[in-house]
Short mmCIF file of C-alpha atoms in Angstrom, two decimals:
data_model
loop_
_atom_site.label_atom_id
_atom_site.label_comp_id
_atom_site.label_asym_id
_atom_site.label_seq_id
_atom_site.Cartn_x
_atom_site.Cartn_y
_atom_site.Cartn_z
CA MET A 1 74.37 -34.08 10.30
CA LYS A 2 72.66 -34.85 13.56
CA PRO A 3 69.16 -36.47 13.31
CA THR A 4 67.65 -33.78 15.55
CA MET A 5 68.76 -31.08 13.12
CA ALA A 6 67.12 -32.89 10.18
CA LEU A 7 63.73 -33.06 11.91
CA LYS A 8 63.51 -29.35 12.72
CA PRO A 9 62.42 -28.14 9.22
CA LEU A 10 59.70 -30.84 9.07
CA ALA A 11 58.41 -29.86 12.51
CA PHE A 12 58.20 -26.21 11.49
CA ALA A 13 56.30 -27.14 8.31
CA LEU A 14 53.77 -29.28 10.19
CA ALA A 15 53.22 -26.56 12.77
CA ALA A 16 52.58 -23.96 10.06
CA LEU A 17 50.14 -26.28 8.24
CA MET A 18 48.20 -26.96 11.44
CA ALA A 19 47.98 -23.23 12.18
CA VAL A 20 46.55 -22.50 8.73
CA ALA A 21 44.01 -25.33 9.05
CA ALA A 22 42.89 -24.12 12.47
CA HIS A 23 42.38 -20.58 11.13
CA ALA A 24 40.44 -21.74 8.05
CA THR A 25 38.09 -24.14 9.87
CA PRO A 26 36.70 -22.97 13.22
CA PRO A 27 35.45 -25.42 15.86
CA GLY A 28 32.36 -27.22 14.62
CA GLY A 29 33.58 -27.35 11.05
CA ASN A 30 31.49 -24.36 9.82
CA ASN A 31 32.80 -21.74 7.44
CA ASN A 32 32.39 -18.15 8.61
CA ASN A 33 31.13 -17.11 5.16
CA ASN A 34 28.02 -19.26 5.59
CA ASN A 35 26.96 -17.34 8.71
CA ASN A 36 26.44 -13.97 6.98
CA ALA A 37 22.99 -12.46 7.54
CA PRO A 38 20.77 -12.32 4.42
CA THR A 39 20.59 -9.00 2.61
CA VAL A 40 17.15 -7.40 2.45
CA LEU A 41 15.56 -4.90 0.04
CA SER A 42 12.42 -3.25 1.41
CA VAL A 43 10.28 -0.69 -0.45
CA THR A 44 7.37 1.05 1.32
CA ALA A 45 4.84 3.74 0.33
CA ASN A 46 2.95 5.35 3.23
CA ASP A 47 -0.01 7.71 2.92
CA ASN A 48 -2.11 9.27 5.68
CA GLN A 49 -5.08 11.51 4.84
CA ASN A 50 -7.13 13.23 7.52
CA SER A 51 -10.15 15.50 7.15
CA SER A 52 -11.82 16.34 10.46
CA GLY A 53 -13.60 19.21 12.17
CA ASN A 54 -14.26 21.17 8.98
CA GLY A 55 -17.27 23.38 8.25
CA THR A 56 -18.02 24.09 4.56
CA PHE A 57 -20.91 26.14 3.13
CA ASN A 58 -21.27 26.61 -0.62
CA ASP A 59 -24.00 29.01 -1.78
CA LYS A 60 -24.58 28.70 -5.54
CA THR A 61 -20.86 28.10 -6.01
CA GLU A 62 -19.69 26.76 -9.37
CA SER A 63 -16.45 24.75 -9.55
CA ASN A 64 -15.09 23.18 -12.73
CA ALA A 65 -11.90 21.22 -13.44
CA SER A 66 -11.13 19.44 -16.69
CA THR A 67 -8.25 17.73 -18.44
CA THR A 68 -8.23 17.01 -22.18
CA ASP A 69 -5.61 15.22 -24.30
CA SER A 70 -3.23 14.83 -21.36
CA ILE A 71 -1.09 12.12 -19.75
CA ASN A 72 -0.69 10.17 -22.99
CA HIS A 73 2.20 8.18 -24.52
CA ASN A 74 4.40 8.34 -21.43
CA THR A 75 7.09 5.88 -20.35
CA GLY A 76 8.08 5.39 -16.73
CA VAL A 77 5.86 7.09 -14.13
CA SER A 78 3.02 9.49 -15.03
CA SER A 79 0.42 10.98 -12.72
CA GLY A 80 -2.46 13.45 -12.82
CA ILE A 81 -5.06 14.74 -10.34
CA VAL A 82 -8.17 16.69 -11.42
CA GLN A 83 -10.34 18.14 -8.64
CA SER A 84 -13.17 20.63 -8.30
CA GLY A 85 -15.04 21.61 -5.16
CA THR A 86 -13.94 22.09 -1.58
CA GLY A 87 -11.67 20.16 0.79
CA ASN A 88 -10.83 17.31 -1.58
CA GLN A 89 -7.66 15.29 -1.01
CA GLY A 90 -5.73 13.36 -3.65
CA LYS A 91 -2.32 11.73 -3.47
CA HIS A 92 -0.21 9.39 -5.61
CA ASP A 93 2.80 7.51 -4.21
CA VAL A 94 5.26 5.45 -6.27
CA ALA A 95 8.21 3.67 -4.62
CA ILE A 96 10.57 1.48 -6.67
CA GLY A 97 13.68 -0.37 -5.51
CA ALA A 98 16.02 -2.75 -7.36
CA SER A 99 19.02 -4.80 -6.30
CA ASP A 100 21.35 -7.24 -8.04
CA ASP A 101 22.00 -9.50 -5.07
CA ALA A 102 19.43 -8.97 -2.30
CA ASP A 103 18.36 -12.29 -0.77
CA GLN A 104 14.91 -11.10 0.29
CA VAL A 105 12.65 -8.45 -1.26
CA PHE A 106 9.56 -6.85 0.25
CA ALA A 107 7.08 -4.28 -1.12
CA THR A 108 4.45 -2.66 1.11
CA ILE A 109 1.63 -0.12 0.70
CA ASN A 110 0.13 1.50 3.83
CA THR A 111 -2.87 3.82 3.42
CA THR A 112 -4.99 5.46 6.13
CA GLN A 113 -7.96 7.74 5.41
CA ASN A 114 -10.04 9.46 8.09
CA SER A 115 -13.06 11.72 7.62
CA SER A 116 -14.87 12.65 10.82
CA GLY A 117 -16.80 15.49 12.42
CA ASN A 118 -17.29 17.46 9.20
CA LEU A 119 -20.28 19.68 8.38
CA VAL A 120 -21.04 20.41 4.72
CA GLY A 121 -23.84 22.62 3.45
CA ASN A 122 -24.37 22.86 -0.31
CA PHE A 123 -26.97 25.35 -1.51
CA GLY A 124 -27.55 25.17 -5.26
CA ASN A 125 -23.87 24.80 -6.13
CA THR A 126 -22.32 22.88 -9.03
CA SER A 127 -19.03 20.96 -9.20
CA ASN A 128 -17.76 19.30 -12.37
CA ALA A 129 -14.54 17.37 -12.98
CA SER A 130 -13.78 15.62 -16.25
CA LEU A 131 -11.03 13.62 -17.94
CA THR A 132 -11.22 13.41 -21.74
CA ASN A 133 -8.90 11.61 -24.16
CA SER A 134 -6.33 11.23 -21.40
CA ASN A 135 -4.24 8.58 -19.63
CA ASN A 136 -3.89 6.50 -22.78
CA SER A 137 -1.04 4.44 -24.28
CA ASN A 138 1.30 4.76 -21.30
CA SER A 139 3.98 2.25 -20.34
CA GLY A 140 5.11 1.75 -16.76
CA VAL A 141 3.01 3.35 -14.02
CA SER A 142 0.17 5.77 -14.84
CA LEU A 143 -2.20 7.10 -12.17
CA VAL A 144 -5.11 9.54 -12.51
CA THR A 145 -7.65 10.86 -9.99
CA VAL A 146 -10.79 12.83 -10.91
CA GLN A 147 -12.95 14.27 -8.09
CA ALA A 148 -15.86 16.70 -7.87
CA GLY A 149 -17.68 17.75 -4.71
CA THR A 150 -16.67 18.26 -1.11
CA GLY A 151 -14.40 16.36 1.26
CA ASN A 152 -13.48 13.49 -1.05
CA GLN A 153 -10.32 11.47 -0.39
CA SER A 154 -8.34 9.44 -2.92
CA SER A 155 -5.05 7.62 -2.55
CA GLN A 156 -3.17 5.54 -5.11
CA GLY A 157 0.06 3.79 -4.20
CA VAL A 158 2.50 1.56 -6.08
CA ALA A 159 5.45 -0.24 -4.47
CA ILE A 160 7.82 -2.41 -6.53
CA ALA A 161 10.84 -4.32 -5.20
CA SER A 162 13.04 -6.43 -7.48
CA SER A 163 16.17 -8.55 -7.01
CA ASP A 164 17.92 -10.64 -9.66
CA ASP A 165 19.21 -13.16 -7.10
CA GLY A 166 16.43 -13.03 -4.50
CA LYS A 167 15.48 -16.20 -2.63
CA SER A 168 12.24 -15.05 -1.01
CA GLY A 169 10.00 -12.03 -0.64
CA GLY A 170 6.57 -10.63 0.02
CA ALA A 171 4.08 -8.05 -1.24
CA THR A 172 1.55 -6.39 1.07
CA VAL A 173 -1.23 -3.80 0.73
CA ASN A 174 -2.77 -2.33 3.90
CA ALA A 175 -5.68 0.14 3.83
CA LEU A 176 -7.73 1.64 6.66
CA GLN A 177 -10.68 3.95 5.99
CA ASN A 178 -12.89 5.72 8.54
CA SER A 179 -15.87 7.98 7.90
CA SER A 180 -17.89 8.89 10.96
CA GLY A 181 -19.83 11.75 12.53
CA ASN A 182 -20.23 13.73 9.30
CA LEU A 183 -23.29 15.77 8.30
CA THR A 184 -24.02 16.84 4.71
CA LEU A 185 -26.92 19.06 3.61
CA ASN A 186 -27.66 19.36 -0.12
CA VAL A 187 -30.32 22.04 -0.56
CA THR A 188 -32.04 23.29 -3.72
CA THR A 189 -32.25 27.08 -3.94
CA GLY A 190 -34.68 29.35 -5.79
CA HIS A 191 -38.44 29.35 -6.26
CA GLY A 192 -40.90 27.99 -8.77
CA TRP A 193 -39.31 27.09 -12.10
CA ASN A 194 -36.12 28.93 -11.24
CA LYS A 195 -34.61 26.40 -8.87
CA SER A 196 -30.93 25.48 -8.67
CA PRO A 197 -30.22 21.97 -7.43
CA VAL A 198 -26.90 20.70 -6.11
CA VAL A 199 -24.98 19.05 -8.96
CA ASN A 200 -21.74 17.04 -8.74
CA ASN A 201 -20.39 15.39 -11.89
CA SER A 202 -17.20 13.41 -12.42
CA SER A 203 -16.70 11.95 -15.87
CA LEU A 204 -14.21 9.88 -17.88
CA THR A 205 -14.34 9.91 -21.67
CA ASN A 206 -12.05 7.81 -23.87
CA SER A 207 -9.51 7.56 -21.07
CA GLY A 208 -7.47 4.84 -19.40
CA ASN A 209 -6.96 2.84 -22.60
CA TYR A 210 -4.05 0.85 -24.10
CA ASN A 211 -1.80 1.16 -21.05
CA SER A 212 0.79 -1.46 -20.11
CA GLY A 213 2.21 -2.08 -16.65
CA VAL A 214 0.23 -0.54 -13.79
CA SER A 215 -2.64 1.83 -14.58
CA GLY A 216 -5.05 3.25 -12.00
CA THR A 217 -7.99 5.64 -12.35
CA VAL A 218 -10.29 7.00 -9.63
CA SER A 219 -13.45 8.98 -10.48
CA GLN A 220 -15.60 10.39 -7.65
CA ALA A 221 -18.46 12.87 -7.38
CA GLY A 222 -20.39 13.97 -4.31
CA ASN A 223 -19.39 14.41 -0.70
CA GLY A 224 -17.13 12.44 1.63
CA ASN A 225 -16.15 9.70 -0.79
CA GLN A 226 -13.04 7.64 -0.04
CA ALA A 227 -10.97 5.64 -2.53
CA ALA A 228 -7.73 3.71 -2.02
CA LEU A 229 -5.95 1.82 -4.79
CA GLY A 230 -2.79 -0.09 -3.88
CA VAL A 231 -0.48 -2.19 -6.06
CA SER A 232 2.41 -4.03 -4.40
CA ILE A 233 4.85 -6.15 -6.45
CA SER A 234 7.91 -8.13 -5.39
CA ARG A 235 10.08 -9.91 -7.97
CA PHE A 236 12.84 -12.37 -7.14
#
């Protein structure tokens, strides 16, 4: 056998080995798998409430709203809104996201409330809103809003982002409220001993007890009130 013939198989083997090594290790010695962009889980709840340019006149108007023995012993997400009156706004937002392998997790709540240029005239009217024996013994997320009156705004938001293998994350709550240029007239009607005043009542009785997790309750009475409750949670 000629020596040149004996060297050919070895040359082919070395060439193949060098080709594999060049493909596995790019210039600079970095592995392509280490250059992958991080995976991101983002959960956001947005709420925008606007009440502007409204004219409301209530003349001895009676408005009643009540909830009794409700929103109890729930698991997961439970929500209730009780309102009486005129032009009230209530909203509940719940956003939940989960991932097994997201590198970064973010939870965000954005709430904007605007009340401007409204005219309200109440003449001897009554508004009542009540919550009794309710929103108790819940597990998870439970939200309740009780409002009586005119032009009240309430927003409750919950955002939860979770990753078993997360490396970093953030939780943010943003709220912007504006109330400007509004005029409210509360006038008693009648004469002598037979007068009817303006009455707005919002009440909670034996409510909001023994809950676990996230529990929020808003109670408002009157005119033009604004309330924003935000809970943002990131777990990694």
